[in-house]
Short mmCIF file of C-alpha atoms (C1' of nucleotides) and ligand atoms in Angstrom, two decimals:
data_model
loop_
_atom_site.label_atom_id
_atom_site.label_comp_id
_atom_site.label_asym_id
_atom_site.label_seq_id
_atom_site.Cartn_x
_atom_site.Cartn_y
_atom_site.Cartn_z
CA UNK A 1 -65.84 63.86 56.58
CA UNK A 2 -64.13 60.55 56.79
CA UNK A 3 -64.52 57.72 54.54
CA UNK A 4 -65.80 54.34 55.18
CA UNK A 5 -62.39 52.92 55.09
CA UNK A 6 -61.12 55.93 56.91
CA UNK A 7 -63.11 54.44 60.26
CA UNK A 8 -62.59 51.17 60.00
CA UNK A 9 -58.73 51.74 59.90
CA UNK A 10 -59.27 53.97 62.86
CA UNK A 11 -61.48 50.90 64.37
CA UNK A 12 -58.77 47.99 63.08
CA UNK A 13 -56.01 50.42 64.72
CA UNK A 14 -58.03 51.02 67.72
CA UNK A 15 -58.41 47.42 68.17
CA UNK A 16 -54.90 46.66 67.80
CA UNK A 17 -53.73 49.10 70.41
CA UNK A 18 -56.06 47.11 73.03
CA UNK A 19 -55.32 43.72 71.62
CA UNK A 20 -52.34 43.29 70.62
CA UNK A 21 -48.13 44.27 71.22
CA UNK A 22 -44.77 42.59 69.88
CA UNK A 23 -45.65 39.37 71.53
CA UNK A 24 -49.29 39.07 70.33
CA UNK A 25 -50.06 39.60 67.06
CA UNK A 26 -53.60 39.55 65.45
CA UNK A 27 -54.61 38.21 61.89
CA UNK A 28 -56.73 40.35 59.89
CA UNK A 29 -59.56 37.80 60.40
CA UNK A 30 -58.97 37.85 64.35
CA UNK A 31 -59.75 41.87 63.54
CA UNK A 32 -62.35 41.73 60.79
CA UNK A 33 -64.80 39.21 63.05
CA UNK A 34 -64.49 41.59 65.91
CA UNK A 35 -65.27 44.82 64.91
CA UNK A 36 -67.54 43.68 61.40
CA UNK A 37 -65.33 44.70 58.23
CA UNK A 38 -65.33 42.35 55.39
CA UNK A 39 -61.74 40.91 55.73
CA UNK A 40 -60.73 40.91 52.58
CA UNK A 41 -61.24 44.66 52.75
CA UNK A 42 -59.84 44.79 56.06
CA UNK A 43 -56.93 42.91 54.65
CA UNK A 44 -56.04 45.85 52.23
CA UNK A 45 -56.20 48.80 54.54
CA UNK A 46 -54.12 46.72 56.82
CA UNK A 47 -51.63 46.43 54.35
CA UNK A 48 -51.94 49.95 53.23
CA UNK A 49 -51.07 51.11 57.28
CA UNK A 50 -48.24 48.77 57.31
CA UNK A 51 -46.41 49.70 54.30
CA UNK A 52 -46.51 53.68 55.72
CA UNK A 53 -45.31 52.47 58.97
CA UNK A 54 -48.69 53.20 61.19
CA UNK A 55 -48.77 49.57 62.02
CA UNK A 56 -46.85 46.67 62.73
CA UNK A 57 -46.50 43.36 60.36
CA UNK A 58 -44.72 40.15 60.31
CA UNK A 59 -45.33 37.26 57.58
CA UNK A 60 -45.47 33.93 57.99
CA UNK A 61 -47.09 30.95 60.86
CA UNK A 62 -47.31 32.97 63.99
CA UNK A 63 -47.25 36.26 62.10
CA UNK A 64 -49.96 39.26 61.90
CA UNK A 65 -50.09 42.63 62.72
CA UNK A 66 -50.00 44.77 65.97
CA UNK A 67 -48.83 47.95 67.55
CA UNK A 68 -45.42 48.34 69.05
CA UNK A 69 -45.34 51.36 71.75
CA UNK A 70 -43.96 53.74 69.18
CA UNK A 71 -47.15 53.31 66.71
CA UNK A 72 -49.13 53.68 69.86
CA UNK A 73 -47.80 57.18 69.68
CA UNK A 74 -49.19 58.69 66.40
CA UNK A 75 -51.72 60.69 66.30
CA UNK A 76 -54.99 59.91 64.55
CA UNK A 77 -54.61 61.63 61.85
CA UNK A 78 -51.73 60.15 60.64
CA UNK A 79 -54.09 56.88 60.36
CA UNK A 80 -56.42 59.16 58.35
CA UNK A 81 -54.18 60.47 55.97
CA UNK A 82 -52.92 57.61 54.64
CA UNK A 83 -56.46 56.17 54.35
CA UNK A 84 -58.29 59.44 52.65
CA UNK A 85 -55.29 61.73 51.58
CA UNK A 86 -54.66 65.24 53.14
CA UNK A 87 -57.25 67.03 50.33
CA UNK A 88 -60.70 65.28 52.16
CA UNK A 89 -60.47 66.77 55.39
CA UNK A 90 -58.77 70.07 54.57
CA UNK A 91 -61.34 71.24 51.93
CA UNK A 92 -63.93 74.39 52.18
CA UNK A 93 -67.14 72.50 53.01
CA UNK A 94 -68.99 73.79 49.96
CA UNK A 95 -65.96 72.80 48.23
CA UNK A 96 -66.05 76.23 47.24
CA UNK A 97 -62.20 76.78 45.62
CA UNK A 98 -61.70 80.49 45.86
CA UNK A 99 -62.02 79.80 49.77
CA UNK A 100 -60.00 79.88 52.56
CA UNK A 101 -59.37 81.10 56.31
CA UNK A 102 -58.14 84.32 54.63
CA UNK A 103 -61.82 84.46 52.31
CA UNK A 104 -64.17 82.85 54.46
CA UNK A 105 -66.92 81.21 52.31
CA UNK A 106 -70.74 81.80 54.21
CA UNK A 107 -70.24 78.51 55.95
CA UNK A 108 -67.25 79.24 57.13
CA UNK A 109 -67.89 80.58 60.13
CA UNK A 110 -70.83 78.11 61.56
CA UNK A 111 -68.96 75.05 59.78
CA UNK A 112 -65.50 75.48 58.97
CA UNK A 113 -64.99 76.07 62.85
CA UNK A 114 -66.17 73.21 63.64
CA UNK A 115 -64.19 71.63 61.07
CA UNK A 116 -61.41 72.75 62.15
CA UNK A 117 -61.30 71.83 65.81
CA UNK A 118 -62.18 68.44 64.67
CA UNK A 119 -59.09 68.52 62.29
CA UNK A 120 -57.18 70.14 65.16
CA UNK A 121 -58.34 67.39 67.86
CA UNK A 122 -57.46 64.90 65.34
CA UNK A 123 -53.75 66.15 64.73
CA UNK A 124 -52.95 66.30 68.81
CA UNK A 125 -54.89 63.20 69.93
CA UNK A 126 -52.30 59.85 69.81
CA UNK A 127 -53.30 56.25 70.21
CA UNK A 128 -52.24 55.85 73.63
CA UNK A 129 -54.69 59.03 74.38
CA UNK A 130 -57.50 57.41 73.66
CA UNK A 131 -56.03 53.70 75.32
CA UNK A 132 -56.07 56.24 78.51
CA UNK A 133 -59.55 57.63 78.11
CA UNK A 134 -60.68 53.79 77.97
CA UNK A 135 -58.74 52.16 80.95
CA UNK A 136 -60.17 55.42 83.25
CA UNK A 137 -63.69 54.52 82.23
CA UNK A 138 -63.88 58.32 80.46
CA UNK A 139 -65.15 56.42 76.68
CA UNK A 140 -65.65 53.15 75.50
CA UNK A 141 -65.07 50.96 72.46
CA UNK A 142 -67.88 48.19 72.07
CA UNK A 143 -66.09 47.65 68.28
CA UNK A 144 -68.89 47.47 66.08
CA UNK B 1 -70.60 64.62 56.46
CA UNK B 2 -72.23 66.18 53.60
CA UNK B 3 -73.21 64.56 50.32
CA UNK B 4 -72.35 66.20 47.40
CA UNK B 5 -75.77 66.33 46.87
CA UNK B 6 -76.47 68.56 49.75
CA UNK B 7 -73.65 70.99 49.15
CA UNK B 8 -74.64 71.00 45.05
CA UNK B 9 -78.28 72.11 47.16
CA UNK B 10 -76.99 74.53 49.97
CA UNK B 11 -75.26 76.55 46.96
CA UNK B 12 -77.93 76.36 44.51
CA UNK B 13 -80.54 77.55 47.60
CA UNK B 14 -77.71 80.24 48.21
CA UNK B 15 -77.53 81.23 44.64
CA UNK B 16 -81.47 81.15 44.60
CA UNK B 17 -81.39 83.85 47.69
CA UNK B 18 -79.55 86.08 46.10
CA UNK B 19 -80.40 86.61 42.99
CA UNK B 20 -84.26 85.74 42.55
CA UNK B 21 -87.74 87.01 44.34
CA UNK B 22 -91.33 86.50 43.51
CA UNK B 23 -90.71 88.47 40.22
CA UNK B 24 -87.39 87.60 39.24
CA UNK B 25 -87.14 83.41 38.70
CA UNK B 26 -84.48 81.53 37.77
CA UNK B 27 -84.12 78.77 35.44
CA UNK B 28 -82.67 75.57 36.38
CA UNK B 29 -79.82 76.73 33.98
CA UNK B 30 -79.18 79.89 34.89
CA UNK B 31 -77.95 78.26 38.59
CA UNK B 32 -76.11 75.36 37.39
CA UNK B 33 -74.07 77.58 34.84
CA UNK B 34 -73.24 80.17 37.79
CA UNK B 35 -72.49 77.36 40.22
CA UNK B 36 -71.24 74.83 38.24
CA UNK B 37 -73.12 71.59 38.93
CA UNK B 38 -74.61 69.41 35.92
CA UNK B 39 -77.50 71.00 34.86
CA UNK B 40 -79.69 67.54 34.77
CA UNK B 41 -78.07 66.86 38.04
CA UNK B 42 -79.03 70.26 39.98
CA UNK B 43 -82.61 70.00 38.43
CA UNK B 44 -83.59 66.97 40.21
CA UNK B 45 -82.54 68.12 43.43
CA UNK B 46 -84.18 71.66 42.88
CA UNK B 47 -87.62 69.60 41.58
CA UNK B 48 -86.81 67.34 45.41
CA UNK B 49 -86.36 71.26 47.50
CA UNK B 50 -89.33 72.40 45.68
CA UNK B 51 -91.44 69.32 46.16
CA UNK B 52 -90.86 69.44 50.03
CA UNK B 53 -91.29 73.43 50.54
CA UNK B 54 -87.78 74.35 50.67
CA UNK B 55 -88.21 76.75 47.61
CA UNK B 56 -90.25 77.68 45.36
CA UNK B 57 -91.14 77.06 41.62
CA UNK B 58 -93.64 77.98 38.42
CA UNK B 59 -94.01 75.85 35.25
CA UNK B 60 -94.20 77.27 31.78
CA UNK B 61 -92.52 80.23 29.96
CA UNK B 62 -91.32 83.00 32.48
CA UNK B 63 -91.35 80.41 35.36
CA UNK B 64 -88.62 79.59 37.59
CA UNK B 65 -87.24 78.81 40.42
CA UNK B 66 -87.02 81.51 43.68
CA UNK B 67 -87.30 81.71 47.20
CA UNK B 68 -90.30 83.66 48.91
CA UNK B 69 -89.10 85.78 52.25
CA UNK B 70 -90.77 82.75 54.09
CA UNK B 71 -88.62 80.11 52.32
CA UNK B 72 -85.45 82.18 53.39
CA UNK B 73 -86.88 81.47 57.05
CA UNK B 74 -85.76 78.22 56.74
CA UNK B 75 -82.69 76.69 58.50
CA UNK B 76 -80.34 75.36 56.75
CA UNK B 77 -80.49 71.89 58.18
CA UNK B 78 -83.71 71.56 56.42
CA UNK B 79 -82.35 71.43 53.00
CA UNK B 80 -79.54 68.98 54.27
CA UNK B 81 -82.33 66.61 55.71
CA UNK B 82 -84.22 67.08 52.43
CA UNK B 83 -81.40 65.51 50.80
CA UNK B 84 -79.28 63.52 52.60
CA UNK B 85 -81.91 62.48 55.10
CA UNK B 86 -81.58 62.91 58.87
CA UNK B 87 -79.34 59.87 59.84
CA UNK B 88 -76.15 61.03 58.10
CA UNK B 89 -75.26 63.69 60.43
CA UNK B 90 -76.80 62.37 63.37
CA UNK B 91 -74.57 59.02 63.43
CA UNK B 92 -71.50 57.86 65.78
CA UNK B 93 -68.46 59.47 63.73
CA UNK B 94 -66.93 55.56 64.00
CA UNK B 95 -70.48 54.25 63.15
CA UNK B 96 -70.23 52.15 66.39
CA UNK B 97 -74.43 51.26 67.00
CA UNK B 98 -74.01 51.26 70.97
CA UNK B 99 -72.71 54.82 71.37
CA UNK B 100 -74.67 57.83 72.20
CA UNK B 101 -73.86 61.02 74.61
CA UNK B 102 -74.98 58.70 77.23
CA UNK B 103 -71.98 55.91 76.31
CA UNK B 104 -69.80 57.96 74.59
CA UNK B 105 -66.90 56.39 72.09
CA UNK B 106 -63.76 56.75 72.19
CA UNK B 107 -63.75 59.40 69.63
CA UNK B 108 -66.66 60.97 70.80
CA UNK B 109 -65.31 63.49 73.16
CA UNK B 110 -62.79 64.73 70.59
CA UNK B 111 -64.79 64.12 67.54
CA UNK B 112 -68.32 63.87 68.30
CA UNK B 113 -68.24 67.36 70.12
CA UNK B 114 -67.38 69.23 67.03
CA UNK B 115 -69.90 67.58 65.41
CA UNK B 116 -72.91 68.76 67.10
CA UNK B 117 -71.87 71.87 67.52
CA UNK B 118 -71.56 71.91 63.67
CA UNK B 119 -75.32 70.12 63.70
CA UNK B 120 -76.14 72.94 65.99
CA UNK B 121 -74.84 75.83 63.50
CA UNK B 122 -77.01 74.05 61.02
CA UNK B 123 -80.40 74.25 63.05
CA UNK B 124 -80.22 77.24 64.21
CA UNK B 125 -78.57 79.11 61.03
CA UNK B 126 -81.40 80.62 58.34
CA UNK B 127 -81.04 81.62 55.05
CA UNK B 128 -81.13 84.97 55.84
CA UNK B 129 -78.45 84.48 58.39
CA UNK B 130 -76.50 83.66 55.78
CA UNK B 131 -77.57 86.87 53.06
CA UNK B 132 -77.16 88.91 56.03
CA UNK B 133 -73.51 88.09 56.45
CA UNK B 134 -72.54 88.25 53.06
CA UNK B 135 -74.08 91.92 52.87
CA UNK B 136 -72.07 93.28 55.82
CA UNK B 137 -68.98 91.84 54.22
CA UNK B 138 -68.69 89.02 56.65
CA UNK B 139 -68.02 86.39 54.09
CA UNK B 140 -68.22 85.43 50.41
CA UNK B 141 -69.84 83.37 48.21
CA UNK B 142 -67.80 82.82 45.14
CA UNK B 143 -70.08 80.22 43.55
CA UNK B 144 -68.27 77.76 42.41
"C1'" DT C 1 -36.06 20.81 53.63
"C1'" DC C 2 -40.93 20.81 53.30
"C1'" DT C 3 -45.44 22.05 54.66
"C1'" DT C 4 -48.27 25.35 56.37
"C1'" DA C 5 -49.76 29.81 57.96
"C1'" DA C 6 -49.58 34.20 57.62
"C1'" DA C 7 -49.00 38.96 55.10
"C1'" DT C 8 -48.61 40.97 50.45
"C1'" DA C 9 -49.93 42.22 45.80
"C1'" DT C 10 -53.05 42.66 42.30
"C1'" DG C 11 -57.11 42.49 39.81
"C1'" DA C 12 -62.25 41.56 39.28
"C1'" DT C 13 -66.86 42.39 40.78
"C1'" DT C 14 -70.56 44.74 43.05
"C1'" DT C 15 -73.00 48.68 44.76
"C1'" DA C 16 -74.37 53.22 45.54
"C1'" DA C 17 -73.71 57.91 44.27
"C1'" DA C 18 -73.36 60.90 40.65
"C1'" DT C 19 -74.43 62.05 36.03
"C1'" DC C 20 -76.96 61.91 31.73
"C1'" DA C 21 -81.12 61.59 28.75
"C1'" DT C 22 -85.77 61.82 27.41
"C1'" DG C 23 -90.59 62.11 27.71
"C1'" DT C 24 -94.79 64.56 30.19
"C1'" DT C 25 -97.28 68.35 32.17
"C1'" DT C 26 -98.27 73.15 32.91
"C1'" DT C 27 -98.41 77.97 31.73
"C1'" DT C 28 -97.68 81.96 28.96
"C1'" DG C 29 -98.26 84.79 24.84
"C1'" DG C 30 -99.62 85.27 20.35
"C1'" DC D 1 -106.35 77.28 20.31
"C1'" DC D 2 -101.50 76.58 19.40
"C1'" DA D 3 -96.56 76.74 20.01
"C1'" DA D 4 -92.93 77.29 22.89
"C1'" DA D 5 -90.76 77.39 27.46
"C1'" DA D 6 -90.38 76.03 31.59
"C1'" DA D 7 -90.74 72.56 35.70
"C1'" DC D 8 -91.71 67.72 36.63
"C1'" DA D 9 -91.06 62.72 36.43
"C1'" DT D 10 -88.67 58.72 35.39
"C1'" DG D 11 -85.26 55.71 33.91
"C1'" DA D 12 -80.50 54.69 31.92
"C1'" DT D 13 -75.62 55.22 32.18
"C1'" DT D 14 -71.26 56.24 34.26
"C1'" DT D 15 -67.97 56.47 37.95
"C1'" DA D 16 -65.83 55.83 42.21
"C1'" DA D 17 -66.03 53.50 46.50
"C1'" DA D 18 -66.63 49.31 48.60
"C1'" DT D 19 -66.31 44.45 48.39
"C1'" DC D 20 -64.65 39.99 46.79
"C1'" DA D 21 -61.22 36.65 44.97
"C1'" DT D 22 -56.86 34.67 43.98
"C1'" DA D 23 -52.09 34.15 43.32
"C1'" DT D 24 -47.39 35.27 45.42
"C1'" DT D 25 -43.99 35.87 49.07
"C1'" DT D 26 -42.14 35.11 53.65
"C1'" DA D 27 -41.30 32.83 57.95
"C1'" DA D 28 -42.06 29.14 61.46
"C1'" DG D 29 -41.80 24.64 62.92
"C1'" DA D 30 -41.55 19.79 62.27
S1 LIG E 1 -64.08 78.73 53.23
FE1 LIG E 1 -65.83 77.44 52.91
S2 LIG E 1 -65.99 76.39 54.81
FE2 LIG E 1 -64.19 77.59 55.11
S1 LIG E 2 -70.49 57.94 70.35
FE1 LIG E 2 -69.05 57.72 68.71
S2 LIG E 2 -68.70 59.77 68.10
FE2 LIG E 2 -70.22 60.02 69.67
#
DNA sequence: TCTTAAATATGATTTAAATCATGTTTTTGG
DNA sequence: CCAAAAACATGATTTAAATCATATTTAAGA
């Protein structure tokens, strides 16, 4: 479904939006301690959302990365897709090729549905969505 | 969500359904060549379904692998656990240790709900379900 | 301007999953 | 009883994901 470094982007990115904004920035190893990624590997996918604009980066003393209100506004699979590519979650579950909505493999219809409301959830669900859902006590984010 | 493992399995235990019986067994070649999975590959997880009860085998010339009416009883979670063991699909979708339905993540309301009801589908789906369906034209099962 | 602290870039290593290979046991048929 | 055909068992190799390491660039502050 989603890759190991599929969730901890989601978990770096979900950290950032409670932690951090223009004025505060975090360094990877401010991240990686809290929510348990090596940081080295942290470091990368970090990089990886910066350079396609999910996140937020400056060099240099007093630098890191954060979340400026407009990241905070992409959805989640944006964060996905640049981590796992668009094939991963898109594909038949029996990665059956000749399939599709149009020639629904046998697990279509007790899997792919799920599938796809998860896909579906993932495309209309931003940042600041799931910021909400935390400040009204509806989820919670113990980071590791 | 699902090895490759288990899907090289679900289709190989599909394949088995509908094209072998008590009589008619199939060789560990005839399935991989249909569904396209390395032949030394697919035999060690047939030799793992067969081991635990999932299907059914007999040494020696003219043996083979099938599935007995009672074998096609079985859900289909049952070959998944075989394989990939029952933790995979049971865990957080963020692989955060503190969350549960009782303490739900922040992903688990979008996330987490497709997945059971995907775990669900999986329990309570049977091989024959799945036969069924294909014989009333439902779906497809295009092998490979 | 110089030192230092940070991201950035790149490559090497490790690990686990996937794949390959080979020998052993069982059963059938002659 | 023997030879061949099949599953069974086990271990080695390969590959891709995950992890580690190190050198380079940029910006802040003294
Ligand atoms: S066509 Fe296979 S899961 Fe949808
Ligand atoms: S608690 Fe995390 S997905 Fe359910």
């Amino acid at each position: 479904m989603l890759s190991n470094s599929a969730k901890y982007a989601l978990k770096a990115v979900l950290y950032l939006s409670l932690n951090s904004n223009e004025e505060e920035k975090l360094m990877t190893k401010d991240i990686s301690d809290k929510i348990k990624v090596p940081k080295s590997y942290l470091a990368k996918l970090l990089q990886d959302l910066s350079r396609h604009g999910i996140i937020s980066s400056t060099k240099g003393p007093k630098g890191g990365f954060y979340l400026t209100n407009n990241d905070k506004k992409l959805s989640l699979i944006e964060i996905i897709e640049v981590i796992d590519g668009r094939q991963r979650l898109n594909s038949c579950v029996l990665d059956l090729e000749a399939c599709n909505d149009k020639n629904p493999c046998v697990l279509h219809d007790i899997v792919g549905r799920a599938n796809s409301e998860f896909v579906k959830s993932l495309q209309k669900t931003t940042i600041e969505d799931l910021i909400a859902d935390i400040k009204k006590g509806k989820s919670v984010f113990p980071f590791e």
